[in-house]
Short mmCIF file of N, CA, C and O in Angstrom, two decimals:
data_model
loop_
_atom_site.label_atom_id
_atom_site.label_comp_id
_atom_site.label_asym_id
_atom_site.label_seq_id
_atom_site.Cartn_x
_atom_site.Cartn_y
_atom_site.Cartn_z
N MET A 14 58.38 16.33 -21.28
CA MET A 14 59.13 16.97 -20.71
C MET A 14 58.99 17.28 -19.78
O MET A 14 58.44 16.95 -18.54
N ARG A 15 60.76 17.95 -19.31
CA ARG A 15 61.12 17.96 -18.12
C ARG A 15 60.91 18.99 -17.47
O ARG A 15 61.26 20.02 -18.03
N THR A 16 60.38 19.47 -16.55
CA THR A 16 59.68 20.59 -15.09
C THR A 16 60.31 20.33 -13.83
O THR A 16 60.73 18.90 -13.87
N THR A 17 60.88 21.68 -13.15
CA THR A 17 60.92 21.78 -12.33
C THR A 17 59.61 22.62 -10.87
O THR A 17 58.70 23.15 -11.64
N ILE A 18 59.38 21.07 -9.79
CA ILE A 18 58.62 21.63 -9.22
C ILE A 18 59.18 21.28 -7.63
O ILE A 18 59.31 21.07 -6.61
N ASP A 19 58.62 22.72 -6.33
CA ASP A 19 58.23 22.65 -5.64
C ASP A 19 57.31 22.66 -4.70
O ASP A 19 56.29 22.65 -4.70
N LEU A 20 57.24 21.40 -3.48
CA LEU A 20 56.53 20.16 -3.05
C LEU A 20 56.65 20.58 -1.47
O LEU A 20 57.91 20.82 -1.21
N PRO A 21 55.62 20.47 -1.05
CA PRO A 21 56.33 20.51 0.58
C PRO A 21 56.52 19.24 0.83
O PRO A 21 56.32 17.84 0.60
N PRO A 22 57.76 19.49 1.59
CA PRO A 22 58.29 17.46 2.37
C PRO A 22 56.78 16.77 2.77
O PRO A 22 57.43 15.70 2.50
N GLU A 23 55.68 16.69 3.53
CA GLU A 23 54.72 16.30 3.69
C GLU A 23 54.32 15.69 2.44
O GLU A 23 52.96 13.92 2.56
N LEU A 24 53.96 16.09 1.37
CA LEU A 24 52.84 15.57 -0.30
C LEU A 24 54.33 14.83 -0.27
O LEU A 24 53.45 14.31 -0.95
N MET A 25 55.46 15.24 -0.70
CA MET A 25 56.21 14.81 -1.56
C MET A 25 56.00 13.08 -0.41
O MET A 25 56.09 12.56 -1.46
N ARG A 26 56.15 13.40 0.78
CA ARG A 26 56.17 11.90 0.80
C ARG A 26 55.07 10.73 0.57
O ARG A 26 55.22 10.22 1.65
N ALA A 27 54.46 11.61 0.49
CA ALA A 27 53.36 10.89 0.84
C ALA A 27 53.09 10.40 -0.33
O ALA A 27 52.05 9.21 -0.77
N ALA A 28 53.41 11.54 -1.37
CA ALA A 28 53.08 10.44 -2.77
C ALA A 28 54.16 9.64 -3.21
O ALA A 28 54.27 8.37 -3.35
N LYS A 29 55.06 9.61 -2.81
CA LYS A 29 55.73 8.14 -2.70
C LYS A 29 55.98 7.43 -1.98
O LYS A 29 55.58 6.12 -2.51
N ILE A 30 54.48 7.23 -1.45
CA ILE A 30 54.58 6.02 -0.45
C ILE A 30 52.66 5.91 -1.26
O ILE A 30 53.67 4.70 -1.33
N ALA A 31 52.67 6.17 -1.24
CA ALA A 31 51.54 6.46 -2.57
C ALA A 31 51.94 5.43 -4.09
O ALA A 31 51.25 4.50 -5.19
N ALA A 32 53.17 6.47 -4.08
CA ALA A 32 53.43 5.51 -5.95
C ALA A 32 54.00 4.28 -4.58
O ALA A 32 53.61 3.05 -6.99
N THR A 33 54.56 3.73 -4.28
CA THR A 33 54.89 2.78 -3.73
C THR A 33 53.69 1.35 -3.32
O THR A 33 54.32 0.45 -4.24
N GLU A 34 53.25 2.11 -3.10
CA GLU A 34 51.56 1.49 -2.33
C GLU A 34 50.72 0.77 -4.15
O GLU A 34 50.11 -0.64 -3.81
N ARG A 35 51.24 1.66 -4.98
CA ARG A 35 50.52 1.70 -5.98
C ARG A 35 50.85 0.70 -7.41
O ARG A 35 50.96 0.11 -8.74
N GLY A 36 52.66 0.60 -7.24
CA GLY A 36 53.81 0.12 -7.93
C GLY A 36 53.91 1.15 -8.94
O GLY A 36 54.12 0.44 -9.99
N LEU A 37 53.96 1.72 -8.40
CA LEU A 37 54.02 3.14 -10.27
C LEU A 37 55.31 3.46 -9.34
O LEU A 37 55.74 4.11 -8.22
N SER A 38 55.96 4.75 -11.02
CA SER A 38 56.85 5.47 -10.32
C SER A 38 56.51 6.84 -10.04
O SER A 38 55.45 7.45 -9.73
N LEU A 39 57.58 7.70 -9.63
CA LEU A 39 56.77 8.95 -9.37
C LEU A 39 56.69 9.86 -10.12
O LEU A 39 55.48 10.85 -10.12
N LYS A 40 57.03 9.68 -11.21
CA LYS A 40 56.76 10.64 -12.86
C LYS A 40 55.44 10.05 -12.99
O LYS A 40 54.30 10.35 -13.83
N ASP A 41 54.90 8.97 -13.01
CA ASP A 41 53.49 7.24 -13.56
C ASP A 41 52.65 8.82 -12.80
O ASP A 41 51.78 8.37 -13.41
N LEU A 42 53.27 8.17 -11.33
CA LEU A 42 51.82 8.63 -10.20
C LEU A 42 51.42 10.34 -10.63
O LEU A 42 50.35 10.67 -11.02
N PHE A 43 51.80 11.44 -10.65
CA PHE A 43 52.38 12.47 -10.79
C PHE A 43 50.92 12.95 -12.49
O PHE A 43 50.56 13.87 -12.57
N THR A 44 52.51 11.56 -13.15
CA THR A 44 51.40 12.34 -14.24
C THR A 44 50.07 11.55 -14.65
O THR A 44 48.97 12.27 -14.65
N LYS A 45 49.70 10.68 -13.58
CA LYS A 45 48.75 10.30 -13.11
C LYS A 45 47.42 11.13 -12.75
O LYS A 45 46.16 11.94 -13.19
N ALA A 46 47.74 11.35 -12.10
CA ALA A 46 47.05 13.24 -10.92
C ALA A 46 46.99 13.94 -11.83
O ALA A 46 45.52 14.77 -11.44
N LEU A 47 48.44 14.97 -12.61
CA LEU A 47 47.47 15.69 -13.60
C LEU A 47 46.10 15.46 -14.88
O LEU A 47 46.11 16.15 -14.48
N ALA A 48 47.01 14.66 -14.43
CA ALA A 48 46.16 14.15 -15.68
C ALA A 48 44.45 14.21 -15.45
O ALA A 48 43.28 14.32 -16.22
N HIS A 49 44.52 13.11 -14.94
CA HIS A 49 43.54 13.59 -14.03
C HIS A 49 42.38 14.33 -13.46
O HIS A 49 41.01 15.27 -13.81
N GLU A 50 42.78 15.83 -12.66
CA GLU A 50 43.24 16.97 -12.15
C GLU A 50 42.58 17.72 -13.37
O GLU A 50 42.21 18.56 -13.23
N VAL A 51 43.32 17.22 -14.18
CA VAL A 51 43.25 18.21 -15.90
C VAL A 51 42.44 17.86 -16.00
O VAL A 51 42.12 19.26 -17.75
N GLY A 52 41.67 17.00 -16.78
CA GLY A 52 40.93 16.80 -17.70
C GLY A 52 41.32 15.89 -18.79
O GLY A 52 40.80 16.22 -19.24
N ALA A 53 42.97 15.72 -18.59
CA ALA A 53 44.10 15.67 -20.38
C ALA A 53 43.79 14.14 -20.72
O ALA A 53 44.05 13.75 -19.26
N GLY A 54 43.19 13.12 -21.01
CA GLY A 54 42.82 12.13 -21.39
C GLY A 54 44.48 11.48 -21.44
O GLY A 54 45.18 10.40 -22.44
N VAL A 55 45.16 12.05 -20.96
CA VAL A 55 46.91 11.92 -21.12
C VAL A 55 47.61 9.98 -19.68
O VAL A 55 46.58 10.70 -18.80
N HIS A 56 48.25 9.45 -20.74
CA HIS A 56 48.22 8.48 -19.94
C HIS A 56 49.73 7.40 -19.57
O HIS A 56 50.02 7.51 -20.67
N PRO A 57 49.85 7.75 -18.25
CA PRO A 57 51.47 7.51 -18.52
C PRO A 57 51.36 5.92 -19.06
O PRO A 57 50.81 4.87 -19.17
N PRO A 58 53.06 5.31 -19.64
CA PRO A 58 53.26 4.08 -20.24
C PRO A 58 53.78 3.29 -18.96
O PRO A 58 53.76 4.10 -17.73
N LYS A 59 52.90 1.54 -19.19
CA LYS A 59 53.26 0.87 -17.89
C LYS A 59 54.57 1.01 -17.33
O LYS A 59 55.74 0.90 -18.12
N SER A 60 54.62 0.99 -16.38
CA SER A 60 55.85 0.88 -15.38
C SER A 60 56.62 -0.86 -15.85
O SER A 60 57.69 -0.68 -15.17
N GLY A 61 55.42 -2.19 -15.98
CA GLY A 61 56.10 -3.08 -16.36
C GLY A 61 56.32 -3.77 -14.99
O GLY A 61 56.74 -4.80 -14.38
N ARG A 62 56.04 -2.92 -13.58
CA ARG A 62 55.69 -2.91 -12.05
C ARG A 62 54.28 -3.53 -11.63
O ARG A 62 53.43 -3.58 -12.82
N VAL A 63 55.34 -4.57 -11.31
CA VAL A 63 53.75 -6.16 -10.73
C VAL A 63 53.48 -6.14 -8.99
O VAL A 63 54.45 -5.76 -8.45
N ARG A 64 52.10 -6.07 -8.76
CA ARG A 64 51.70 -6.23 -7.47
C ARG A 64 51.30 -7.23 -7.16
O ARG A 64 50.67 -8.16 -7.94
N PHE A 65 51.94 -7.95 -5.88
CA PHE A 65 51.87 -9.20 -5.56
C PHE A 65 50.14 -9.64 -4.56
O PHE A 65 50.46 -9.15 -3.77
N PRO A 66 49.37 -10.65 -5.16
CA PRO A 66 50.30 -11.70 -5.17
C PRO A 66 49.04 -10.70 -6.77
O PRO A 66 48.75 -11.13 -6.73
N LEU A 67 49.58 -12.41 -7.21
CA LEU A 67 49.55 -11.85 -8.99
C LEU A 67 47.97 -13.11 -9.08
O LEU A 67 47.63 -12.65 -10.43
N VAL A 68 48.46 -13.78 -9.24
CA VAL A 68 47.25 -15.81 -8.85
C VAL A 68 45.96 -14.93 -7.65
O VAL A 68 46.94 -15.02 -6.86
N GLY A 69 45.12 -14.95 -7.89
CA GLY A 69 43.81 -15.27 -6.48
C GLY A 69 43.19 -15.82 -7.30
O GLY A 69 43.05 -16.02 -8.01
N ALA A 70 41.87 -16.98 -5.52
CA ALA A 70 41.13 -17.15 -5.56
C ALA A 70 41.24 -17.02 -4.82
O ALA A 70 41.13 -16.55 -3.60
N ALA A 71 39.26 -17.78 -5.33
CA ALA A 71 38.19 -17.51 -4.63
C ALA A 71 38.27 -18.70 -3.55
O ALA A 71 37.68 -17.72 -1.76
N ASP A 72 38.31 -19.17 -3.80
CA ASP A 72 38.81 -20.33 -2.62
C ASP A 72 39.84 -20.94 -2.23
O ASP A 72 40.16 -20.20 -3.06
N ALA A 73 40.25 -20.53 -1.03
CA ALA A 73 41.31 -20.90 -0.57
C ALA A 73 42.02 -22.48 -0.91
O ALA A 73 43.20 -22.30 -0.37
N THR A 74 41.33 -23.42 -1.61
CA THR A 74 41.47 -24.68 -1.63
C THR A 74 42.74 -25.12 -3.01
O THR A 74 43.39 -25.40 -3.03
N HIS A 75 42.68 -23.58 -3.82
CA HIS A 75 44.01 -23.19 -4.90
C HIS A 75 44.77 -21.75 -4.27
O HIS A 75 44.59 -21.26 -4.06
N LYS A 76 45.74 -23.28 -3.59
CA LYS A 76 46.97 -22.67 -3.33
C LYS A 76 48.11 -22.66 -3.73
O LYS A 76 48.37 -23.53 -4.42
N VAL A 77 49.06 -20.77 -4.26
CA VAL A 77 50.57 -21.18 -5.03
C VAL A 77 51.96 -21.57 -4.01
O VAL A 77 51.55 -20.64 -2.76
N ASP A 78 52.00 -22.42 -4.43
CA ASP A 78 53.63 -22.32 -2.91
C ASP A 78 54.45 -22.40 -3.49
O ASP A 78 55.48 -23.06 -4.64
N LEU A 79 55.31 -21.04 -4.24
CA LEU A 79 56.45 -20.53 -4.13
C LEU A 79 57.24 -20.17 -3.81
O LEU A 79 57.63 -19.89 -1.89
N GLY A 80 59.07 -20.77 -3.46
CA GLY A 80 59.42 -20.47 -2.78
C GLY A 80 61.02 -19.24 -3.35
O GLY A 80 60.21 -19.39 -4.08
N ASN A 81 61.68 -19.17 -2.74
CA ASN A 81 62.40 -18.38 -3.55
C ASN A 81 63.29 -18.90 -4.48
O ASN A 81 63.69 -18.85 -5.30
N ALA A 82 64.17 -19.80 -4.39
CA ALA A 82 64.52 -20.72 -5.59
C ALA A 82 64.16 -21.13 -6.37
O ALA A 82 64.07 -21.17 -7.92
N ASP A 83 62.56 -21.03 -6.01
CA ASP A 83 61.27 -21.32 -6.76
C ASP A 83 61.71 -19.69 -8.61
O ASP A 83 61.52 -20.19 -9.11
N LEU A 84 60.83 -18.76 -7.95
CA LEU A 84 60.94 -16.84 -7.77
C LEU A 84 62.65 -16.74 -7.88
O LEU A 84 63.00 -16.45 -9.91
N GLU A 85 63.65 -17.74 -8.27
CA GLU A 85 64.78 -17.62 -8.98
C GLU A 85 65.23 -17.95 -10.08
O GLU A 85 65.55 -17.38 -10.99
N GLU A 86 64.32 -19.36 -10.37
CA GLU A 86 64.41 -20.32 -11.08
C GLU A 86 63.58 -19.26 -12.59
O GLU A 86 64.40 -19.40 -13.64
N ALA A 87 62.76 -18.93 -12.02
CA ALA A 87 62.15 -18.55 -12.72
C ALA A 87 61.92 -16.74 -13.65
O ALA A 87 62.45 -16.56 -14.89
N LEU A 88 62.41 -16.98 -12.19
CA LEU A 88 63.05 -15.55 -13.36
C LEU A 88 64.27 -16.20 -13.86
O LEU A 88 64.73 -14.94 -15.22
N GLY A 89 65.48 -16.59 -13.98
CA GLY A 89 66.57 -16.59 -14.36
C GLY A 89 66.09 -17.20 -15.68
O GLY A 89 66.88 -16.88 -16.10
N ASN A 90 64.89 -18.21 -16.28
CA ASN A 90 64.81 -18.59 -17.04
C ASN A 90 64.46 -17.24 -18.21
O ASN A 90 64.34 -17.65 -19.58
N ASP A 91 63.47 -16.95 -17.12
CA ASP A 91 63.04 -15.14 -17.53
C ASP A 91 64.46 -14.78 -18.13
O ASP A 91 64.05 -14.07 -20.29
N ASP A 92 64.78 -14.18 -17.90
CA ASP A 92 66.59 -13.11 -18.09
C ASP A 92 66.51 -14.36 -19.63
O ASP A 92 67.04 -13.67 -20.24
N ALA A 93 67.06 -15.18 -19.10
CA ALA A 93 67.76 -16.00 -20.17
C ALA A 93 67.72 -16.29 -21.04
O ALA A 93 68.11 -15.58 -22.68
N ALA A 94 65.97 -16.11 -21.64
CA ALA A 94 65.70 -16.32 -22.95
C ALA A 94 65.16 -14.46 -23.69
O ALA A 94 65.24 -14.16 -24.45
N LYS A 95 65.14 -13.54 -22.50
CA LYS A 95 65.51 -12.36 -22.82
C LYS A 95 66.86 -11.81 -23.73
O LYS A 95 66.25 -10.67 -24.80
N TYR A 96 67.30 -12.17 -23.03
CA TYR A 96 68.98 -12.00 -23.59
C TYR A 96 69.80 -12.91 -24.44
O TYR A 96 70.76 -12.83 -24.34
N ALA A 97 68.43 -14.06 -24.67
CA ALA A 97 68.95 -15.36 -26.29
C ALA A 97 69.50 -14.39 -27.29
O ALA A 97 68.73 -13.89 -27.38
#
């Protein structure tokens, strides 16, 4: 459902920062916050965004060394498979 609300500029700025830090859209952030506040069991759909690093290691001996070329290749292969 679409609605309009007026928020103080400082609150909107803080919401944008929080959404970005959590990898959420503003819509998802507001939905989660409102659902939490009113106690509703509504959960927004996953946005598909991820936060890096995706792989963490307890010890520093396991490192992943990815460069821009590696990422471009991986994303290119993913997109090629998606639209094939």
